[in-house]
Amino acid sequence: MKFDTPAGQNPIDQLKVIGKPHDRIDGKFKTTGTAPYAYERHDVVANQAYGYIVGSAIAKGRINAIDLAEAKAAPGVIAIVTAENAGKLAKGNFNTAKLLGGPEIEHYHQAVALVVAETFEQARAAAQLVRVDYARAKGKFDLAAAKDGATKPAAGGFGGEADSSYGDFAGGYAAAPIKLDATYTTPDHSHAMMEPHASIASWSGDKLTLWTSNQMIAWSKGDVAKTLGLKPEQVRLDSPYVGGGFGGKLFVRSDAILAALGAKAAGRPVKVALQRPLMINNTTHRPATIQRIRIGTDKKGKITAIGHQSWSGDLPGGGLETAAAQTKIFYAGAHRMTQQRLAVLDLPEGNAMRAPGEAPGLMALEIAMDEMAEKLGLDPVEFRVINDTQVDPEKPQRKFSQRQLIECLRMGADKFGWDKRVAKPASVRDGAWLIGTGVAAGYRGNILTKSAARVRLDAKGVVTVETDMTDIGTGSYTIIAQTAAEMMGIELDRVKVTLGDSDMPAAAGSGGQWGANNATSGVYAACVKLREAVAQKLGFNSADVTFADGRVQSGNRSAKLGDAAKDGELVAEDAIEYGDLDKKYQQATFAAHFVEVGVNAYTGETRIRRMLAVCAAGRILNPKSARSQVIGAMTMGAGAALMEELAVDKRFGFFVNHDLASYEVPVHADIPHQEVIFLDEVDPISSPMKAKGVGELGLCGVGAAIANAIYNATGVRVRDYPITLDKHLDKLPEMA
């Protein structure tokens, strides 16, 4: 089905099931421990052996020799895989580094061997006996030191071209009566999801099945095939439950490839889970950034010039952290410039993490907006309102399909009690606590991508949906079931959903906040075909047929839905495609984040007291699961602002705090009451669902809102995340 313009009557608009706060249909399995995650799938294939990965002890250099004698002689060992016996491996489409290193080493904890044994304990013990002789080489591990050698890459990935310009930024900035020129830094971040990267591999002749934990099944099927030199039809991936991903499981990692190689070498199925240190140093992470932002305005606060430069690093052949991408289109301004540069670093691979680009970019831009508002003597909310735009500032002929940022800011200010804010920093106290409030705006683009599904109807009136879409804890099972139930006029419990199997039609996958809108639109398209088949089978005129309460009606005639399948199951398959719709309109989601903090005047400790997010993200398909997504993102934003940081050992090139004891993330005690408001919005240009997605928007801007609240509380401006107490303790105002 091609969707390129709003059209006709849409069964989704009935809103009998869609738009309702249904419980997650997978929730009962997850809360009772009966949802099988990748490593726990003991029943999918018999005689599973255990693999344990040995990670490189150096960050750059080469392997002189590997001595496997002692490891091979250890109890229970079945096989050991290294680059010497693995055969030729290609780099996958999405892999910057090889997933099995040797003899060249590209980063710390790059996999160099897999030990396969009868038990996990035997595999782990034998892995400690693998003796590797390394020749260490000098590497680059410091972004600040490598910044001057950074270059412009060919393209900026989903963020578009690395550079953009409109008007005359240099001239416009020079002429502006009010100017800001500030530099901000964000550190490396880990995905730190609960479930590790894990896979079970089994061969049947030359065909490989991987039961794995992966967000993007179709991408990864092709990547596995390319890496192992197979045809795509020789590979099957199955990933019905994913215990968190945040972008870290968008791509195939060493657990999957080495499980496949281990199973081939052992002649039996092999399961592999990455130990936590390898999750942090072996897989991908959000790269650190250095960002310079310049804003020029007239005396009334209208932006006349805005420039955003960003530097990030990655392995040779890697990509940008597109931190300046949103600045191209977020605020108005006649003269504009963005530049993004990539430094070569020998750290583990940098890649997508929740809201890649916007999350770290807005951590900087939205502080700069507050700093500029203060220079102008304007309220930070009003400064953002003044500089709103309803068109793409670099392509004024392209309007936003929907843009309600002002409404988000106004409603948020009213609900949060922004009018009671004291603008002068360090003016409000509660005992030993300095109290401050902050605001930031959020932006996340809406990406349209093809997505397919298959639907089946049986004689009992039960509809089964099949698609390789994944559920990474976001509620995909539920919103897909809601879509089918709405389209076919049945109760939610009459829908069965099967996800994550590459043998099923290829969906959008879970990533980039595009999953909900596109995957449900694919189900919509398949259900349109099924409705037509049902009407034809029952002899109804499909033009005026209605589906409701488990029945199909046309004029005065009515039949049970299941009657259409009494002679055999009806099956329909289709995909949603958008043509050039996203080129005609700029599509995006918007938010306003408000935060109140307390900073202890004696210790410098920051405590968040209140958080509010107001989101404009098209139709909200399930308010309950959408709220859960947003409060989770707000929590992640709190971590980024106050504690999350991968500490780089700049001598030896690795992330030191590679476990959940030393990589700090927020816990319950760190997070206060969180309120989420969704604007009553539909976007008929986004898709037949009129939705957009919200899971990444909830993160965008949160860090800056917290930073701005800390400044309002203390009068100390920190531009280097995370804002830990040592960065402002000696500058805090003295208590009377």
GROMACS .gro file of C-alpha atoms in nm, residues 319 546 678:
model
    3
  319GLY     CA    1   3.049   0.764   1.158
  546THR     CA    2  -1.824  -0.219   0.843
  678PHE     CA    3   0.048   1.432   2.552
   0.00000   0.00000   0.00000
